[in-house]
mmCIF file with all atom_site columns, C-alpha atoms in Angstrom:
data_model
loop_
_atom_site.group_PDB
_atom_site.id
_atom_site.type_symbol
_atom_site.label_atom_id
_atom_site.label_alt_id
_atom_site.label_comp_id
_atom_site.label_asym_id
_atom_site.label_entity_id
_atom_site.label_seq_id
_atom_site.pdbx_PDB_ins_code
_atom_site.Cartn_x
_atom_site.Cartn_y
_atom_site.Cartn_z
_atom_site.occupancy
_atom_site.B_iso_or_equiv
_atom_site.pdbx_formal_charge
_atom_site.auth_seq_id
_atom_site.auth_comp_id
_atom_site.auth_asym_id
_atom_site.auth_atom_id
_atom_site.pdbx_PDB_model_num
ATOM 1  C CA . MET A 1 1  ? -8.479 4.681   12.812  1.00 74.00 ? 23  MET A CA 1
ATOM 2  C CA . GLU A 1 2  ? -7.018 1.656   11.121  1.00 89.00 ? 24  GLU A CA 1
ATOM 3  C CA . ILE A 1 3  ? -3.728 2.153   9.330   1.00 95.00 ? 25  ILE A CA 1
ATOM 4  C CA . TYR A 1 4  ? -2.754 -0.197  6.538   1.00 98.00 ? 26  TYR A CA 1
ATOM 5  C CA . TYR A 1 5  ? 0.511  -0.705  4.730   1.00 98.00 ? 27  TYR A CA 1
ATOM 6  C CA . VAL A 1 6  ? 1.255  -2.007  1.286   1.00 98.00 ? 28  VAL A CA 1
ATOM 7  C CA . TYR A 1 7  ? 4.476  -3.989  1.262   1.00 98.00 ? 29  TYR A CA 1
ATOM 8  C CA . ALA A 1 8  ? 6.711  -5.814  -1.167  1.00 98.00 ? 30  ALA A CA 1
ATOM 9  C CA . ILE A 1 9  ? 8.963  -8.715  -0.304  1.00 97.00 ? 31  ILE A CA 1
ATOM 10 C CA . ARG A 1 10 ? 11.596 -10.420 -2.420  1.00 96.00 ? 32  ARG A CA 1
ATOM 11 C CA . SER A 1 11 ? 12.440 -14.095 -2.308  1.00 97.00 ? 33  SER A CA 1
ATOM 12 C CA . GLU A 1 12 ? 16.109 -14.642 -1.596  1.00 95.00 ? 34  GLU A CA 1
ATOM 13 C CA . ARG A 1 13 ? 15.720 -17.998 -3.336  1.00 95.00 ? 35  ARG A CA 1
ATOM 14 C CA . ASP A 1 14 ? 14.811 -16.797 -6.829  1.00 94.00 ? 36  ASP A CA 1
ATOM 15 C CA . GLY A 1 15 ? 14.266 -13.020 -6.667  1.00 94.00 ? 37  GLY A CA 1
ATOM 16 C CA . ARG A 1 16 ? 10.502 -13.083 -7.204  1.00 95.00 ? 38  ARG A CA 1
ATOM 17 C CA . ILE A 1 17 ? 8.516  -10.218 -5.708  1.00 96.00 ? 39  ILE A CA 1
ATOM 18 C CA . TYR A 1 18 ? 5.313  -10.603 -3.714  1.00 97.00 ? 40  TYR A CA 1
ATOM 19 C CA . VAL A 1 19 ? 3.058  -7.620  -2.951  1.00 98.00 ? 41  VAL A CA 1
ATOM 20 C CA . GLY A 1 20 ? 0.550  -7.590  -0.110  1.00 98.00 ? 42  GLY A CA 1
ATOM 21 C CA . LEU A 1 21 ? -1.181 -5.407  2.447   1.00 97.00 ? 43  LEU A CA 1
ATOM 22 C CA . SER A 1 22 ? -1.247 -5.608  6.211   1.00 98.00 ? 44  SER A CA 1
ATOM 23 C CA . GLN A 1 23 ? -1.710 -3.596  9.372   1.00 97.00 ? 45  GLN A CA 1
ATOM 24 C CA . ASN A 1 24 ? 1.443  -5.157  10.838  1.00 97.00 ? 46  ASN A CA 1
ATOM 25 C CA . VAL A 1 25 ? 4.119  -5.696  8.186   1.00 98.00 ? 47  VAL A CA 1
ATOM 26 C CA . GLU A 1 26 ? 6.746  -7.171  10.517  1.00 97.00 ? 48  GLU A CA 1
ATOM 27 C CA . LYS A 1 27 ? 4.293  -9.811  11.784  1.00 98.00 ? 49  LYS A CA 1
ATOM 28 C CA . ARG A 1 28 ? 3.186  -10.546 8.213   1.00 98.00 ? 50  ARG A CA 1
ATOM 29 C CA . LEU A 1 29 ? 6.787  -10.942 7.035   1.00 98.00 ? 51  LEU A CA 1
ATOM 30 C CA . ASN A 1 30 ? 7.350  -13.466 9.831   1.00 98.00 ? 52  ASN A CA 1
ATOM 31 C CA . GLU A 1 31 ? 4.280  -15.388 8.673   1.00 98.00 ? 53  GLU A CA 1
ATOM 32 C CA . HIS A 1 32 ? 5.691  -15.519 5.123   1.00 98.00 ? 54  HIS A CA 1
ATOM 33 C CA . ASN A 1 33 ? 9.076  -16.720 6.410   1.00 98.00 ? 55  ASN A CA 1
ATOM 34 C CA . GLU A 1 34 ? 7.495  -19.343 8.671   1.00 98.00 ? 56  GLU A CA 1
ATOM 35 C CA . GLY A 1 35 ? 5.720  -20.875 5.662   1.00 97.00 ? 57  GLY A CA 1
ATOM 36 C CA . ARG A 1 36 ? 2.229  -19.942 6.870   1.00 96.00 ? 58  ARG A CA 1
ATOM 37 C CA . THR A 1 37 ? 1.238  -18.360 3.546   1.00 94.00 ? 59  THR A CA 1
ATOM 38 C CA . LYS A 1 38 ? 0.438  -20.910 0.850   1.00 95.00 ? 60  LYS A CA 1
ATOM 39 C CA . SER A 1 39 ? 1.414  -18.735 -2.116  1.00 95.00 ? 61  SER A CA 1
ATOM 40 C CA . THR A 1 40 ? 4.845  -17.798 -0.724  1.00 97.00 ? 62  THR A CA 1
ATOM 41 C CA . LYS A 1 41 ? 5.922  -20.817 1.286   1.00 96.00 ? 63  LYS A CA 1
ATOM 42 C CA . GLY A 1 42 ? 7.887  -22.435 -1.539  1.00 96.00 ? 64  GLY A CA 1
ATOM 43 C CA . TYR A 1 43 ? 10.170 -19.415 -1.924  1.00 97.00 ? 65  TYR A CA 1
ATOM 44 C CA . ILE A 1 44 ? 11.405 -18.817 1.644   1.00 98.00 ? 66  ILE A CA 1
ATOM 45 C CA . PRO A 1 45 ? 13.341 -16.807 2.813   1.00 98.00 ? 67  PRO A CA 1
ATOM 46 C CA . TRP A 1 46 ? 11.720 -13.432 2.095   1.00 98.00 ? 68  TRP A CA 1
ATOM 47 C CA . GLN A 1 47 ? 13.180 -9.987  2.601   1.00 97.00 ? 69  GLN A CA 1
ATOM 48 C CA . LEU A 1 48 ? 11.174 -6.749  2.919   1.00 97.00 ? 70  LEU A CA 1
ATOM 49 C CA . ILE A 1 49 ? 12.107 -4.394  0.071   1.00 96.00 ? 71  ILE A CA 1
ATOM 50 C CA . TYR A 1 50 ? 9.317  -1.798  0.270   1.00 97.00 ? 72  TYR A CA 1
ATOM 51 C CA . LYS A 1 51 ? 6.677  -0.549  2.725   1.00 97.00 ? 73  LYS A CA 1
ATOM 52 C CA . GLU A 1 52 ? 4.195  2.278   2.234   1.00 97.00 ? 74  GLU A CA 1
ATOM 53 C CA . GLU A 1 53 ? 1.689  3.593   4.778   1.00 97.00 ? 75  GLU A CA 1
ATOM 54 C CA . VAL A 1 54 ? -1.601 4.105   2.978   1.00 96.00 ? 76  VAL A CA 1
ATOM 55 C CA . GLY A 1 55 ? -4.312 4.716   5.576   1.00 90.00 ? 77  GLY A CA 1
ATOM 56 C CA . ASN A 1 56 ? -7.458 2.654   5.097   1.00 95.00 ? 78  ASN A CA 1
ATOM 57 C CA . ARG A 1 57 ? -8.020 -0.788  3.596   1.00 95.00 ? 79  ARG A CA 1
ATOM 58 C CA . LEU A 1 58 ? -9.705 0.487   0.416   1.00 96.00 ? 80  LEU A CA 1
ATOM 59 C CA . THR A 1 59 ? -6.751 2.744   -0.404  1.00 96.00 ? 81  THR A CA 1
ATOM 60 C CA . ALA A 1 60 ? -4.375 -0.089  0.456   1.00 97.00 ? 82  ALA A CA 1
ATOM 61 C CA . ARG A 1 61 ? -6.133 -2.428  -2.010  1.00 97.00 ? 83  ARG A CA 1
ATOM 62 C CA . LYS A 1 62 ? -5.805 0.181   -4.780  1.00 97.00 ? 84  LYS A CA 1
ATOM 63 C CA . ARG A 1 63 ? -2.090 0.635   -4.079  1.00 97.00 ? 85  ARG A CA 1
ATOM 64 C CA . GLU A 1 64 ? -1.584 -3.127  -3.889  1.00 98.00 ? 86  GLU A CA 1
ATOM 65 C CA . LYS A 1 65 ? -3.187 -3.508  -7.326  1.00 98.00 ? 87  LYS A CA 1
ATOM 66 C CA . TYR A 1 66 ? -0.932 -0.760  -8.680  1.00 98.00 ? 88  TYR A CA 1
ATOM 67 C CA . TYR A 1 67 ? 2.225  -2.485  -7.427  1.00 97.00 ? 89  TYR A CA 1
ATOM 68 C CA . LYS A 1 68 ? 1.035  -5.769  -8.946  1.00 97.00 ? 90  LYS A CA 1
ATOM 69 C CA . SER A 1 69 ? 0.595  -4.048  -12.321 1.00 96.00 ? 91  SER A CA 1
ATOM 70 C CA . GLY A 1 70 ? 3.331  -3.732  -14.934 1.00 94.00 ? 92  GLY A CA 1
ATOM 71 C CA . ILE A 1 71 ? 4.464  -0.204  -14.055 1.00 95.00 ? 93  ILE A CA 1
ATOM 72 C CA . GLY A 1 72 ? 4.254  -0.855  -10.314 1.00 96.00 ? 94  GLY A CA 1
ATOM 73 C CA . LYS A 1 73 ? 6.268  -4.075  -10.639 1.00 95.00 ? 95  LYS A CA 1
ATOM 74 C CA . GLU A 1 74 ? 8.928  -2.224  -12.621 1.00 95.00 ? 96  GLU A CA 1
ATOM 75 C CA . PHE A 1 75 ? 9.231  0.347   -9.827  1.00 95.00 ? 97  PHE A CA 1
ATOM 76 C CA . LEU A 1 76 ? 9.707  -2.425  -7.256  1.00 95.00 ? 98  LEU A CA 1
ATOM 77 C CA . LYS A 1 77 ? 12.290 -4.166  -9.433  1.00 93.00 ? 99  LYS A CA 1
ATOM 78 C CA . SER A 1 78 ? 14.209 -0.879  -9.689  1.00 93.00 ? 100 SER A CA 1
ATOM 79 C CA . LEU A 1 79 ? 14.600 -0.900  -5.883  1.00 89.00 ? 101 LEU A CA 1
ATOM 80 C CA . GLN A 1 80 ? 16.484 -4.170  -5.921  1.00 68.00 ? 102 GLN A CA 1
ATOM 81 C CA . ILE A 1 81 ? 20.202 -3.939  -5.394  1.00 63.00 ? 103 ILE A CA 1
ATOM 82 C CA . GLU A 1 82 ? 21.942 -7.197  -6.092  1.00 53.00 ? 104 GLU A CA 1
#
């Protein structure tokens, strides 16, 4: 069975939050920090602030959408400790 994770990373440059899904969060974080992701490369370095195991890809997409929504984004912002 495939296990997916929904994750949130925060740019140490300007504090923006990016939400994504992956089967290997550590590898994906490295890809973000190596500039291999077009949408995040201008805001390196990134720090993992949240990771949630969600099971399959369909469930992961639903959770990803939630965390990209207003209420989900607010939850992620509440995790940030400056």
